[in-house]
mmCIF file of N, CA and C in Angstrom:
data_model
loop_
_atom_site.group_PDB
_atom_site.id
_atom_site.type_symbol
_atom_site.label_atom_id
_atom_site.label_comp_id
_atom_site.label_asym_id
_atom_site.label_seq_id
_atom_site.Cartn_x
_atom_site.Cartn_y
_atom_site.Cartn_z
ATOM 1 N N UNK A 1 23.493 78.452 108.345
ATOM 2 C CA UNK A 1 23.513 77.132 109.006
ATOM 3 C C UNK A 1 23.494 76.017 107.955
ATOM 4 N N UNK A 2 22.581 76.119 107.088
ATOM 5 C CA UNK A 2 22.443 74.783 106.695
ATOM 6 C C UNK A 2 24.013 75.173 105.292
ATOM 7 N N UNK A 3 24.307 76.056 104.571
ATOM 8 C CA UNK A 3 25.211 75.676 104.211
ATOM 9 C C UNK A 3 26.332 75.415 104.733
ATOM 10 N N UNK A 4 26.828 75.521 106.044
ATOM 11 C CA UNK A 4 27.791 75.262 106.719
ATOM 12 C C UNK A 4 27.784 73.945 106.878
ATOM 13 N N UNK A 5 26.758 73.072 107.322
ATOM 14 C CA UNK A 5 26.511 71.497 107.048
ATOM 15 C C UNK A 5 26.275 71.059 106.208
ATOM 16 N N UNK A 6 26.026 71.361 104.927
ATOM 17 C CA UNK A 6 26.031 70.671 103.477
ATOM 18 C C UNK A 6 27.885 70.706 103.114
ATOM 19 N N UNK A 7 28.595 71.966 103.428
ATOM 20 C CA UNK A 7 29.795 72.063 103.169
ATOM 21 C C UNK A 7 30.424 70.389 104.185
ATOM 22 N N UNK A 8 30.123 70.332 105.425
ATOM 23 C CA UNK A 8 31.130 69.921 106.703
ATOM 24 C C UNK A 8 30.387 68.118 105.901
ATOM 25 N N UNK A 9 29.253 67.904 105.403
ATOM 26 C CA UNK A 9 28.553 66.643 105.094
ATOM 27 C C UNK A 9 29.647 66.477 103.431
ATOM 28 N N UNK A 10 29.786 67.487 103.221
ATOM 29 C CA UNK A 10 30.519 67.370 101.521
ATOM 30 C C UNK A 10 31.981 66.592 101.781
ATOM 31 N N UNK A 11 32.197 67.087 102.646
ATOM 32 C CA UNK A 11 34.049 66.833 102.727
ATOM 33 C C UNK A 11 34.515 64.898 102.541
ATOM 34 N N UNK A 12 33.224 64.171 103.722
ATOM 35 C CA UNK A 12 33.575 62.836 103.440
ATOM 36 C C UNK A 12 33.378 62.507 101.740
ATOM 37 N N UNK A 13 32.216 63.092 101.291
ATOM 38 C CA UNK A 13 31.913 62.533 100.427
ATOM 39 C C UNK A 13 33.291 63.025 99.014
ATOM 40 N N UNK A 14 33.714 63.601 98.940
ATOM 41 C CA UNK A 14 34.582 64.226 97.997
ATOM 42 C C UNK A 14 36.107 63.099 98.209
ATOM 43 N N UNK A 15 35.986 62.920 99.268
ATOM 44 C CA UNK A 15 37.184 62.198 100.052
ATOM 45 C C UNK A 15 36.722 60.755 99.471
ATOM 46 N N UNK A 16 35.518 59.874 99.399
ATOM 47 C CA UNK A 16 34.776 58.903 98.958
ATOM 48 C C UNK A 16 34.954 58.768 97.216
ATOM 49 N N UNK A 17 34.889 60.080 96.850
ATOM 50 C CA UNK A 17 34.698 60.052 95.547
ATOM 51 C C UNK A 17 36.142 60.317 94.876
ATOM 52 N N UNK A 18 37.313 60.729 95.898
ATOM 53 C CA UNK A 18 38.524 61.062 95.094
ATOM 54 C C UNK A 18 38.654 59.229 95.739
ATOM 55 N N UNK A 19 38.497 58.428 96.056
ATOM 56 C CA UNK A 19 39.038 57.481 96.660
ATOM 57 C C UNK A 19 38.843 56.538 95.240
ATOM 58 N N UNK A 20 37.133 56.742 94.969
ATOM 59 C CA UNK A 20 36.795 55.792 93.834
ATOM 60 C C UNK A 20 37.567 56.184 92.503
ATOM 61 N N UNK A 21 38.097 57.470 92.196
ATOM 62 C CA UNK A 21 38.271 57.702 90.961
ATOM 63 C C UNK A 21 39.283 57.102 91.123
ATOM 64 N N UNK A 22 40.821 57.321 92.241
ATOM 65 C CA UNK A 22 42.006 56.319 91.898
ATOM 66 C C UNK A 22 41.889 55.259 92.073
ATOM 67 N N UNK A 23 40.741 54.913 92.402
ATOM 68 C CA UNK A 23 40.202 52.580 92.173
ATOM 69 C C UNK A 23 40.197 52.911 90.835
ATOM 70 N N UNK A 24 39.282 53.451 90.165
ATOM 71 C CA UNK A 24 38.882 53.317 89.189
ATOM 72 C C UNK A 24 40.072 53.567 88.123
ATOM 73 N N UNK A 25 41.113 54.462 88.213
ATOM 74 C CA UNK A 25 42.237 54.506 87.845
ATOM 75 C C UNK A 25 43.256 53.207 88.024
ATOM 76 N N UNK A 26 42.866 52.870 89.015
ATOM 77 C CA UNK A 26 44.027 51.416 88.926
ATOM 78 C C UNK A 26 43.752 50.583 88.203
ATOM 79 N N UNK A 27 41.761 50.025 88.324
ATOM 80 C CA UNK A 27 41.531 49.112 87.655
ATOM 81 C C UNK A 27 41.966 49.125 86.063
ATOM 82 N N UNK A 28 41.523 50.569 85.585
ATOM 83 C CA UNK A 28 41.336 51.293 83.956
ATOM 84 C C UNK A 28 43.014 50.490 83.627
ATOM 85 N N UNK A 29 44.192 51.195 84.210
ATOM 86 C CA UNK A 29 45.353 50.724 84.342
ATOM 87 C C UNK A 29 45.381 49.086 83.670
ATOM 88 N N UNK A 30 44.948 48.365 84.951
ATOM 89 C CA UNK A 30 45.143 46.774 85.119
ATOM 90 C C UNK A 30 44.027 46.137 83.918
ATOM 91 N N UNK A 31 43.567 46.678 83.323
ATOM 92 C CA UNK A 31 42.647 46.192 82.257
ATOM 93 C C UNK A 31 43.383 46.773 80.853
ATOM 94 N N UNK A 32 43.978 47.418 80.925
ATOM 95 C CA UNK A 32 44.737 48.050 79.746
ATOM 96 C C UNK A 32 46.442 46.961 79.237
ATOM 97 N N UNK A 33 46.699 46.324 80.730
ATOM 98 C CA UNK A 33 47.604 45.613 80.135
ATOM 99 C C UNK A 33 47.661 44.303 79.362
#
């Protein structure tokens, strides 16, 4: 049980965190020019 809801609680967050790395990729980008 409970790893089945740490997995199903993981998914937004991975989704959150691939979101910030390509911000963080654009900004890295837009500061480089």
């Amino acid at each position: 049980m409970e790893k089945g809801t740490e997995f199903i609680h993981s998914l937004p967050v991975n989704r959150v965190e691939s979101r910030a790395n390509s911000l963080g990729e654009l900004i890295a980008r837009i500061n480089g020019l």
